[in-house]
Amino acid sequence: MAEKKEAPYLEKLDGVRFKMAAPFDFSFLKRYGKVFKVYDDQDSGNICFGVRNENGKRVFVKFAGAPTARYTGQKEDAIASLKNASGLYRALTHENLIRLIESREMGGGWASVFEWTDAICLGRQYPEQHAAFVKLPTETRMKVYRDILYFQSFAAKKGYVAVDLYDSTVMYDVENRRTVLCDIDFYRKMPTVNDMGQMWGSARFMSPEEYELGAVLDEVTNVYTLGAMAFALFSECDRSAEAWPLSSNLYAVAKKAVSEERSARYESIDALLSAWETARGEEL
């Protein structure tokens, strides 16, 4: 008989309820104002808060070191990962990357404080926001995809490979028409290899080499993830030709990108971007 799993502990801050594995003192958040939003469904060991001060300024606080509801690892590992990530946000500062304000030790853990954005999350992890994104015009979703491609091309030129890139790490600010990458915590400096066996990430976006211990992780790896991203944004992750709503030329580009064999994919993110833009131009 399976062991009965304990129900999550319900915490409450400034009238906002959220799940935890155990009680935790979040009083340190008061330095930024009052909590108005909590993101408690991550399995990374982080919990995130929307906080507003008395002047109306809002920030997004990502914290590691608390017993979150879904994390099964050691809190020290979560703290180290978030601390390390602060250098990534500084190294990859970009118009489409969420802006880091500060990152430091507090509350018995580590907190990174970001500029707030009223963007919606693309991922299925947040069903209502995902549904709102799916309803956006095709041209808007095309822009979002191009923005993702351009950012990943920028990151590759800086010498980084994306790890744990999937639809829930991308947001879209409808009012300002801005794509926002909101989570690059596990990106790595190249050259690098798979040292985990199964890397961080969503199975819907992970290349075969992200399951192979010792395999090289590079731009070709990210080409696969970006091809999977196209299917996520336009066909709800269905990779069949019948489910694809855009042109057959664009389908061919996305399908090539998600080839199981590395040698069958595009050799770089720029090559994928060029092929996508060419196919897009042919249908206009």
Short mmCIF file of C-alpha atoms in Angstrom, two decimals:
data_model
loop_
_atom_site.label_atom_id
_atom_site.label_comp_id
_atom_site.label_asym_id
_atom_site.label_seq_id
_atom_site.Cartn_x
_atom_site.Cartn_y
_atom_site.Cartn_z
CA MET A 1 0.00 0.00 0.00
CA ALA A 2 1.40 3.41 -1.04
CA GLU A 3 2.38 5.78 1.72
CA LYS A 4 -0.17 8.51 2.17
CA LYS A 5 1.22 11.88 1.18
CA GLU A 6 0.64 14.67 3.66
CA ALA A 7 -1.46 17.58 2.50
CA PRO A 8 0.53 20.79 1.88
CA TYR A 9 0.70 23.36 4.62
CA LEU A 10 -1.29 26.50 3.79
CA GLU A 11 0.59 29.72 4.48
CA LYS A 12 -0.86 33.23 4.31
CA LEU A 13 0.85 36.57 3.70
CA ASP A 14 -1.00 39.88 3.47
CA GLY A 15 -4.22 38.00 2.76
CA VAL A 16 -2.73 35.82 0.00
CA ARG A 17 -2.81 32.06 0.58
CA PHE A 18 -0.25 29.64 -0.83
CA LYS A 19 1.12 26.11 -0.36
CA MET A 20 4.25 25.13 1.54
CA ALA A 21 5.65 21.83 2.78
CA ALA A 22 6.06 23.38 6.25
CA PRO A 23 5.72 26.79 7.95
CA PHE A 24 8.36 29.42 7.16
CA ASP A 25 9.02 33.00 8.27
CA PHE A 26 8.74 35.30 5.26
CA SER A 27 8.72 38.52 7.31
CA PHE A 28 11.84 39.72 5.45
CA LEU A 29 9.59 40.48 2.47
CA LYS A 30 8.19 43.47 4.34
CA ARG A 31 11.23 45.50 3.28
CA TYR A 32 9.73 45.50 -0.23
CA GLY A 33 6.10 46.08 0.79
CA LYS A 34 3.02 43.86 0.84
CA VAL A 35 2.61 40.57 -1.00
CA PHE A 36 -0.13 40.59 -3.64
CA LYS A 37 0.77 37.45 -5.61
CA VAL A 38 2.49 34.13 -4.89
CA TYR A 39 3.83 31.53 -7.33
CA ASP A 40 4.08 28.35 -5.25
CA ASP A 41 3.96 25.60 -7.89
CA GLN A 42 7.63 25.41 -8.91
CA ASP A 43 9.63 22.22 -8.36
CA SER A 44 13.00 24.03 -8.44
CA GLY A 45 13.10 24.89 -4.74
CA ASN A 46 12.19 28.51 -5.43
CA ILE A 47 9.05 30.33 -4.39
CA CYS A 48 8.18 33.66 -6.00
CA PHE A 49 6.26 36.70 -4.80
CA GLY A 50 4.77 39.82 -6.28
CA VAL A 51 5.32 42.60 -3.73
CA ARG A 52 4.04 46.20 -3.81
CA ASN A 53 5.33 49.07 -1.65
CA GLU A 54 3.34 52.05 -0.35
CA ASN A 55 4.25 54.08 -3.44
CA GLY A 56 2.79 51.45 -5.74
CA LYS A 57 6.13 50.16 -7.01
CA ARG A 58 6.03 46.41 -7.61
CA VAL A 59 8.84 43.87 -7.65
CA PHE A 60 9.12 40.14 -8.29
CA VAL A 61 11.02 38.30 -5.55
CA LYS A 62 12.40 34.81 -6.19
CA PHE A 63 13.48 33.08 -2.97
CA ALA A 64 15.34 29.82 -2.25
CA GLY A 65 15.73 28.32 1.19
CA ALA A 66 12.13 27.70 2.22
CA PRO A 67 10.38 24.28 2.30
CA THR A 68 8.29 24.66 -0.86
CA ALA A 69 5.42 22.27 -1.60
CA ARG A 70 6.90 20.50 -4.66
CA TYR A 71 10.68 20.60 -4.17
CA THR A 72 12.25 17.29 -3.12
CA GLY A 73 15.92 18.32 -3.06
CA GLN A 74 18.18 19.93 -0.50
CA LYS A 75 17.59 23.59 0.30
CA GLU A 76 21.35 24.24 0.09
CA ASP A 77 21.28 23.16 -3.57
CA ALA A 78 18.34 25.47 -4.33
CA ILE A 79 20.14 28.37 -2.64
CA ALA A 80 23.37 27.71 -4.55
CA SER A 81 21.50 27.55 -7.86
CA LEU A 82 19.68 30.83 -7.31
CA LYS A 83 22.86 32.53 -6.10
CA ASN A 84 24.75 31.34 -9.17
CA ALA A 85 21.93 32.48 -11.44
CA SER A 86 22.40 36.13 -10.49
CA GLY A 87 25.58 36.19 -12.56
CA LEU A 88 23.67 34.85 -15.57
CA TYR A 89 21.13 37.68 -15.49
CA ARG A 90 23.96 40.21 -15.41
CA ALA A 91 25.94 38.49 -18.17
CA LEU A 92 22.89 38.15 -20.45
CA THR A 93 21.23 41.52 -19.84
CA HIS A 94 18.88 42.03 -22.79
CA GLU A 95 15.70 43.89 -23.68
CA ASN A 96 13.76 40.61 -23.61
CA LEU A 97 15.20 39.33 -20.32
CA ILE A 98 13.55 40.24 -17.02
CA ARG A 99 15.70 42.87 -15.24
CA LEU A 100 17.53 41.89 -12.07
CA ILE A 101 17.49 44.64 -9.42
CA GLU A 102 19.44 42.91 -6.66
CA SER A 103 20.41 39.44 -5.49
CA ARG A 104 21.61 38.68 -1.96
CA GLU A 105 21.34 36.61 1.20
CA MET A 106 18.25 37.23 3.31
CA GLY A 107 15.69 35.40 5.39
CA GLY A 108 17.99 32.44 5.95
CA GLY A 109 18.20 31.80 2.22
CA TRP A 110 18.85 33.70 -1.01
CA ALA A 111 16.60 36.18 -2.79
CA SER A 112 16.78 37.68 -6.27
CA VAL A 113 14.63 40.76 -6.82
CA PHE A 114 13.44 41.58 -10.32
CA GLU A 115 11.49 44.34 -12.01
CA TRP A 116 7.79 43.46 -12.07
CA THR A 117 5.97 42.89 -15.35
CA ASP A 118 2.26 42.42 -16.01
CA ALA A 119 3.01 39.74 -18.56
CA ILE A 120 1.13 36.47 -19.03
CA CYS A 121 2.96 33.14 -18.87
CA LEU A 122 2.96 31.05 -22.05
CA GLY A 123 3.13 27.69 -20.30
CA ARG A 124 0.44 25.19 -19.44
CA GLN A 125 1.56 25.36 -15.83
CA TYR A 126 -0.73 28.40 -15.53
CA PRO A 127 -3.84 27.35 -17.51
CA GLU A 128 -5.69 30.68 -17.56
CA GLN A 129 -2.64 32.61 -18.74
CA HIS A 130 -1.79 29.94 -21.30
CA ALA A 131 -5.35 30.10 -22.65
CA ALA A 132 -5.06 33.88 -22.95
CA PHE A 133 -1.82 33.52 -24.92
CA VAL A 134 -3.29 30.92 -27.29
CA LYS A 135 -6.09 33.35 -28.13
CA LEU A 136 -3.65 36.07 -29.23
CA PRO A 137 -3.39 36.70 -32.98
CA THR A 138 -1.03 34.47 -34.92
CA GLU A 139 1.14 37.46 -35.82
CA THR A 140 1.61 38.25 -32.13
CA ARG A 141 2.65 34.68 -31.38
CA MET A 142 4.99 34.80 -34.39
CA LYS A 143 6.64 37.88 -32.88
CA VAL A 144 7.04 36.10 -29.54
CA TYR A 145 8.71 33.16 -31.24
CA ARG A 146 11.09 35.42 -33.16
CA ASP A 147 11.96 37.24 -29.92
CA ILE A 148 12.79 33.90 -28.28
CA LEU A 149 14.98 32.93 -31.23
CA TYR A 150 16.81 36.26 -31.17
CA PHE A 151 17.45 36.06 -27.43
CA GLN A 152 18.79 32.50 -27.66
CA SER A 153 20.99 33.55 -30.57
CA PHE A 154 22.31 36.40 -28.39
CA ALA A 155 22.95 34.00 -25.49
CA ALA A 156 24.81 31.58 -27.78
CA LYS A 157 27.04 34.36 -29.06
CA LYS A 158 27.82 35.20 -25.44
CA GLY A 159 28.87 31.58 -25.00
CA TYR A 160 25.85 30.17 -23.15
CA VAL A 161 23.66 27.14 -23.75
CA ALA A 162 20.05 27.19 -22.50
CA VAL A 163 19.12 24.53 -19.95
CA ASP A 164 15.55 24.22 -18.64
CA LEU A 165 14.12 26.40 -21.42
CA TYR A 166 10.43 25.69 -21.98
CA ASP A 167 7.18 27.61 -22.49
CA SER A 168 6.68 28.45 -18.80
CA THR A 169 9.98 30.36 -18.75
CA VAL A 170 8.59 32.84 -21.28
CA MET A 171 6.00 35.58 -20.73
CA TYR A 172 4.29 38.13 -22.95
CA ASP A 173 3.43 41.66 -21.86
CA VAL A 174 0.28 42.31 -23.90
CA GLU A 175 0.02 46.02 -23.10
CA ASN A 176 3.63 46.80 -24.02
CA ARG A 177 3.88 44.11 -26.73
CA ARG A 178 7.04 42.75 -25.15
CA THR A 179 8.31 39.20 -24.85
CA VAL A 180 9.97 38.54 -21.48
CA LEU A 181 12.30 35.63 -20.71
CA CYS A 182 11.85 35.16 -16.97
CA ASP A 183 13.96 32.17 -15.96
CA ILE A 184 17.51 31.47 -17.16
CA ASP A 185 18.70 30.05 -13.82
CA PHE A 186 20.19 26.85 -15.27
CA TYR A 187 21.86 28.22 -18.40
CA ARG A 188 25.49 27.11 -18.69
CA LYS A 189 28.69 28.47 -20.12
CA MET A 190 29.91 26.44 -23.09
CA PRO A 191 31.60 24.04 -23.52
CA THR A 192 29.54 21.84 -21.23
CA VAL A 193 28.22 18.29 -21.08
CA ASN A 194 25.31 16.44 -19.57
CA ASP A 195 26.55 15.63 -16.06
CA MET A 196 23.15 14.66 -14.62
CA GLY A 197 21.85 11.86 -16.83
CA GLN A 198 18.53 13.68 -17.11
CA MET A 199 18.97 17.43 -17.24
CA TRP A 200 16.63 20.01 -15.79
CA GLY A 201 13.69 20.73 -18.07
CA SER A 202 10.30 19.79 -19.44
CA ALA A 203 10.22 16.51 -21.34
CA ARG A 204 8.26 18.19 -24.15
CA PHE A 205 11.30 20.39 -24.91
CA MET A 206 14.32 18.24 -24.10
CA SER A 207 16.62 16.84 -26.76
CA PRO A 208 17.87 13.23 -26.68
CA GLU A 209 21.30 14.38 -25.47
CA GLU A 210 19.68 15.93 -22.40
CA TYR A 211 18.99 12.35 -21.26
CA GLU A 212 22.45 11.00 -22.13
CA LEU A 213 25.15 11.25 -19.49
CA GLY A 214 28.31 12.78 -20.93
CA ALA A 215 26.65 14.10 -24.10
CA VAL A 216 27.67 17.52 -25.39
CA LEU A 217 25.18 20.34 -24.75
CA ASP A 218 25.49 23.19 -27.24
CA GLU A 219 23.67 25.26 -29.86
CA VAL A 220 22.49 22.14 -31.67
CA THR A 221 20.88 21.03 -28.41
CA ASN A 222 19.08 24.36 -28.21
CA VAL A 223 17.97 24.09 -31.84
CA TYR A 224 15.93 21.06 -30.76
CA THR A 225 14.41 22.98 -27.81
CA LEU A 226 13.54 25.92 -30.04
CA GLY A 227 11.89 23.63 -32.56
CA ALA A 228 9.85 22.16 -29.72
CA MET A 229 9.00 25.72 -28.66
CA ALA A 230 7.50 26.37 -32.11
CA PHE A 231 5.20 23.38 -31.71
CA ALA A 232 4.27 24.55 -28.21
CA LEU A 233 3.35 28.05 -29.38
CA PHE A 234 1.44 27.11 -32.51
CA SER A 235 0.05 23.56 -32.19
CA GLU A 236 -0.17 22.81 -28.46
CA CYS A 237 2.93 20.57 -28.72
CA ASP A 238 1.34 18.33 -31.37
CA ARG A 239 4.09 17.68 -33.94
CA SER A 240 1.85 16.19 -36.63
CA ALA A 241 1.40 18.00 -39.94
CA GLU A 242 -2.37 17.83 -39.46
CA ALA A 243 -2.24 19.87 -36.25
CA TRP A 244 0.15 22.51 -37.63
CA PRO A 245 -1.78 25.77 -38.36
CA LEU A 246 0.93 27.61 -40.30
CA SER A 247 2.47 26.96 -43.71
CA SER A 248 4.03 23.67 -44.75
CA ASN A 249 7.36 25.46 -45.18
CA LEU A 250 7.34 26.63 -41.58
CA TYR A 251 6.31 23.13 -40.49
CA ALA A 252 9.33 21.71 -42.31
CA VAL A 253 11.63 24.10 -40.44
CA ALA A 254 10.21 23.21 -37.02
CA LYS A 255 10.23 19.49 -37.84
CA LYS A 256 13.87 19.57 -38.93
CA ALA A 257 14.81 21.39 -35.73
CA VAL A 258 13.38 18.58 -33.56
CA SER A 259 15.19 15.80 -35.39
CA GLU A 260 16.30 13.05 -33.01
CA GLU A 261 19.68 12.88 -34.75
CA ARG A 262 21.84 15.93 -34.03
CA SER A 263 23.32 15.86 -37.54
CA ALA A 264 19.85 16.26 -39.05
CA ARG A 265 19.11 19.49 -37.18
CA TYR A 266 20.24 23.00 -38.07
CA GLU A 267 23.87 23.53 -37.15
CA SER A 268 23.21 26.70 -35.14
CA ILE A 269 20.44 28.87 -33.76
CA ASP A 270 21.20 31.48 -36.43
CA ALA A 271 20.73 28.83 -39.13
CA LEU A 272 17.33 27.94 -37.62
CA LEU A 273 16.42 31.61 -37.42
CA SER A 274 17.41 32.19 -41.04
CA ALA A 275 15.40 29.17 -42.23
CA TRP A 276 12.36 30.30 -40.25
CA GLU A 277 12.53 33.85 -41.63
CA THR A 278 12.97 32.56 -45.19
CA ALA A 279 9.98 30.23 -44.87
CA ARG A 280 7.95 33.03 -43.32
CA GLY A 281 8.83 35.36 -46.20
CA GLU A 282 7.73 32.78 -48.76
CA GLU A 283 4.18 32.75 -47.40
CA LEU A 284 3.71 36.55 -47.30
#
